[in-house]
Amino acid sequence: MLDRHTAETYAGWFRALADPTRVQILNLLASSGTPMTVGQIVEQVEVGQSTVSAHLKILTEARFVLAEPRGTARLYQVNQRCVSCFPTAADVVMGRGVLPFAAVTCETTR
């Protein structure tokens, strides 16, 4: 059985991806291969700037996305280390093998 801390972390990841717009934003960032500004993301999704910013905040807090200040803007990109952990989280939750949490911890990397 998963320990409480691990279960809470995985639940946070699932919550972060529980919105279709956030899934679209994450997919856009992953497929772009280059960091993007909020404005560039807004051009690609069908929601406004404040909504995109709110979704990016959630994705950043879940560590799926990294935000890098660049002058007055911020550049957003996929945190490859964290995203690579997510399939492991799903496998663990589904009982397909339990790894020590330290093996799948997703810290912010640059």
Coordinates of N, CA and C in Angstrom, one line a residue, residues 1-89:
M1 N 0.8 -1.2 0.0 CA 0.0 0.0 0.0 C 0.9 1.2 0.0
L2 N 0.5 2.3 -0.7 CA 1.2 3.5 -0.8 C 1.2 4.2 0.6
D3 N 2.3 4.9 0.9 CA 2.3 5.7 2.1 C 1.5 7.0 1.8
R4 N 1.0 7.7 2.8 CA 0.2 8.8 2.6 C 0.8 10.0 1.8
H5 N 2.1 10.2 2.1 CA 2.8 11.3 1.4 C 2.9 11.0 -0.1
T6 N 3.2 9.8 -0.5 CA 3.3 9.4 -1.9 C 1.9 9.5 -2.5
A7 N 0.9 9.0 -1.8 CA -0.5 9.1 -2.3 C -0.9 10.5 -2.6
E8 N -0.6 11.4 -1.6 CA -1.0 12.8 -1.8 C -0.3 13.5 -3.0
T9 N 1.0 13.1 -3.2 CA 1.8 13.7 -4.3 C 1.1 13.2 -5.6
Y10 N 0.9 11.9 -5.7 CA 0.3 11.4 -7.0 C -1.1 12.0 -7.2
A11 N -1.9 12.2 -6.1 CA -3.2 12.8 -6.3 C -3.1 14.2 -6.8
G12 N -2.1 14.9 -6.3 CA -1.9 16.3 -6.8 C -1.6 16.3 -8.3
W13 N -0.8 15.3 -8.7 CA -0.5 15.2 -10.2 C -1.7 15.0 -11.0
F14 N -2.5 14.0 -10.5 CA -3.8 13.7 -11.2 C -4.7 14.9 -11.2
R15 N -4.8 15.7 -10.1 CA -5.7 16.9 -10.1 C -5.2 17.9 -11.1
A16 N -3.9 18.0 -11.2 CA -3.3 19.0 -12.1 C -3.7 18.7 -13.6
L17 N -3.9 17.4 -13.9 CA -4.2 17.0 -15.2 C -5.7 16.7 -15.4
A18 N -6.5 17.1 -14.4 CA -7.9 16.8 -14.5 C -8.7 17.8 -15.3
D19 N -8.1 18.8 -15.9 CA -8.7 19.8 -16.7 C -8.2 19.7 -18.1
P20 N -9.2 19.7 -19.1 CA -8.7 19.5 -20.5 C -7.9 20.6 -21.0
T21 N -8.1 21.9 -20.5 CA -7.2 23.0 -21.0 C -5.8 22.8 -20.5
R22 N -5.6 22.3 -19.2 CA -4.3 22.1 -18.7 C -3.6 20.9 -19.5
V23 N -4.4 19.9 -19.9 CA -3.8 18.9 -20.7 C -3.4 19.4 -22.1
Q24 N -4.2 20.3 -22.7 CA -3.8 20.9 -23.9 C -2.6 21.8 -23.8
I25 N -2.5 22.5 -22.7 CA -1.3 23.4 -22.5 C -0.1 22.5 -22.4
L26 N -0.1 21.5 -21.6 CA 1.0 20.6 -21.4 C 1.4 20.0 -22.7
N27 N 0.4 19.5 -23.4 CA 0.7 18.9 -24.7 C 1.4 19.9 -25.7
L28 N 0.9 21.1 -25.7 CA 1.5 22.2 -26.5 C 2.9 22.4 -26.1
L29 N 3.2 22.6 -24.9 CA 4.5 22.8 -24.4 C 5.5 21.7 -24.7
A30 N 4.9 20.4 -24.6 CA 5.7 19.3 -24.9 C 6.0 19.1 -26.4
S31 N 5.1 19.5 -27.2 CA 5.3 19.3 -28.6 C 6.0 20.5 -29.2
S32 N 6.0 21.6 -28.6 CA 6.7 22.8 -29.1 C 8.2 22.6 -29.1
G33 N 8.7 21.9 -28.1 CA 10.2 21.7 -28.0 C 10.9 22.9 -27.6
T34 N 10.3 24.0 -27.3 CA 10.9 25.3 -27.0 C 10.1 26.0 -25.9
P35 N 10.7 26.7 -25.0 CA 9.9 27.5 -24.0 C 9.0 28.5 -24.7
M36 N 7.8 28.7 -24.1 CA 6.8 29.6 -24.7 C 6.4 30.6 -23.6
T37 N 6.0 31.8 -24.1 CA 5.4 32.8 -23.2 C 3.9 32.6 -23.1
V38 N 3.3 33.2 -22.1 CA 1.8 33.1 -22.0 C 1.1 33.5 -23.3
G39 N 1.6 34.6 -23.9 CA 1.0 35.1 -25.1 C 1.0 34.1 -26.2
Q40 N 2.2 33.4 -26.3 CA 2.3 32.4 -27.4 C 1.3 31.2 -27.1
I41 N 1.1 30.9 -25.8 CA 0.2 29.8 -25.5 C -1.2 30.2 -25.7
V42 N -1.6 31.4 -25.4 CA -2.9 32.0 -25.6 C -3.3 31.9 -27.1
E43 N -2.3 32.2 -28.0 CA -2.6 32.1 -29.4 C -3.0 30.7 -29.9
Q44 N -2.6 29.7 -29.1 CA -2.8 28.3 -29.5 C -4.1 27.6 -28.8
V45 N -4.5 28.1 -27.7 CA -5.6 27.5 -27.0 C -6.8 28.5 -27.0
E46 N -8.0 28.0 -26.8 CA -9.2 28.8 -27.0 C -9.7 29.4 -25.6
V47 N -8.7 29.9 -24.8 CA -9.1 30.6 -23.6 C -8.2 31.9 -23.5
G48 N -8.6 32.8 -22.6 CA -8.0 34.0 -22.4 C -6.7 34.0 -21.6
Q49 N -6.0 35.1 -21.6 CA -4.7 35.2 -20.9 C -4.8 34.8 -19.5
S50 N -5.8 35.4 -18.8 CA -5.8 35.2 -17.3 C -6.1 33.7 -17.0
T51 N -6.9 33.0 -17.9 CA -7.2 31.6 -17.7 C -5.9 30.8 -17.9
V52 N -5.2 31.1 -19.0 CA -4.0 30.4 -19.3 C -3.0 30.6 -18.1
S53 N -2.9 31.8 -17.6 CA -2.0 32.0 -16.5 C -2.4 31.2 -15.3
A54 N -3.7 31.1 -15.0 CA -4.1 30.3 -13.9 C -3.8 28.8 -14.0
H55 N -4.0 28.3 -15.3 CA -3.6 26.9 -15.5 C -2.1 26.7 -15.4
L56 N -1.3 27.6 -15.9 CA 0.1 27.5 -15.8 C 0.6 27.5 -14.4
K57 N -0.1 28.3 -13.6 CA 0.3 28.3 -12.1 C 0.1 26.9 -11.5
I58 N -1.1 26.2 -11.9 CA -1.4 24.9 -11.3 C -0.3 23.9 -11.9
L59 N 0.0 24.0 -13.2 CA 0.9 23.0 -13.7 C 2.3 23.2 -13.2
T60 N 2.7 24.5 -12.9 CA 4.0 24.8 -12.3 C 4.0 24.3 -10.8
E61 N 2.9 24.5 -10.1 CA 2.9 24.0 -8.7 C 3.0 22.5 -8.6
A62 N 2.4 21.8 -9.6 CA 2.5 20.3 -9.7 C 3.9 19.9 -10.2
R63 N 4.7 20.9 -10.7 CA 6.1 20.6 -11.2 C 6.1 20.0 -12.6
F64 N 4.9 20.0 -13.3 CA 4.9 19.5 -14.7 C 5.6 20.5 -15.6
V65 N 5.5 21.8 -15.2 CA 6.0 22.9 -16.0 C 7.0 23.7 -15.2
L66 N 8.0 24.2 -15.9 CA 9.0 25.1 -15.3 C 8.7 26.5 -15.8
A67 N 8.9 27.5 -15.0 CA 8.7 28.9 -15.4 C 10.0 29.6 -15.2
E68 N 10.5 30.3 -16.2 CA 11.8 31.0 -16.2 C 11.6 32.4 -16.5
P69 N 11.9 33.3 -15.5 CA 11.7 34.8 -15.8 C 12.7 35.2 -16.9
R70 N 12.2 36.0 -17.8 CA 13.0 36.5 -18.9 C 12.5 37.9 -19.1
G71 N 13.3 38.9 -18.5 CA 12.9 40.3 -18.6 C 11.5 40.5 -17.9
T72 N 10.5 41.0 -18.6 CA 9.2 41.2 -18.0 C 8.3 40.0 -18.2
A73 N 8.8 39.1 -19.0 CA 7.9 37.9 -19.3 C 8.5 36.7 -18.5
R74 N 7.7 35.6 -18.7 CA 8.1 34.3 -18.2 C 8.1 33.3 -19.3
L75 N 9.0 32.5 -19.4 CA 9.0 31.4 -20.4 C 8.7 30.1 -19.7
Y76 N 7.7 29.4 -20.3 CA 7.2 28.1 -19.7 C 7.7 26.9 -20.6
Q77 N 8.1 25.9 -19.9 CA 8.5 24.7 -20.6 C 8.2 23.5 -19.8
V78 N 8.1 22.3 -20.4 CA 7.9 21.1 -19.7 C 9.1 20.7 -18.8
N79 N 8.8 20.3 -17.6 CA 9.8 19.8 -16.7 C 9.9 18.3 -17.0
Q80 N 10.9 17.9 -17.9 CA 11.0 16.6 -18.4 C 11.2 15.6 -17.3
R81 N 11.9 15.9 -16.2 CA 12.1 15.0 -15.1 C 10.8 14.6 -14.5
C82 N 10.0 15.6 -14.2 CA 8.7 15.3 -13.6 C 7.8 14.5 -14.5
V83 N 7.7 14.9 -15.7 CA 6.8 14.3 -16.7 C 7.2 12.8 -16.8
S84 N 8.5 12.6 -16.8 CA 8.9 11.2 -17.0 C 8.5 10.3 -15.7
C85 N 8.3 11.0 -14.6 CA 7.8 10.2 -13.4 C 6.4 9.8 -13.5
F86 N 5.6 10.6 -14.2 CA 4.1 10.4 -14.1 C 3.7 9.0 -14.5
P87 N 4.2 8.4 -15.6 CA 3.7 7.0 -15.9 C 4.1 6.1 -14.7
T88 N 5.1 6.3 -14.0 CA 5.5 5.5 -12.9 C 4.4 5.7 -11.8
A89 N 4.0 6.9 -11.6 CA 2.9 7.2 -10.6 C 1.7 6.4 -11.0

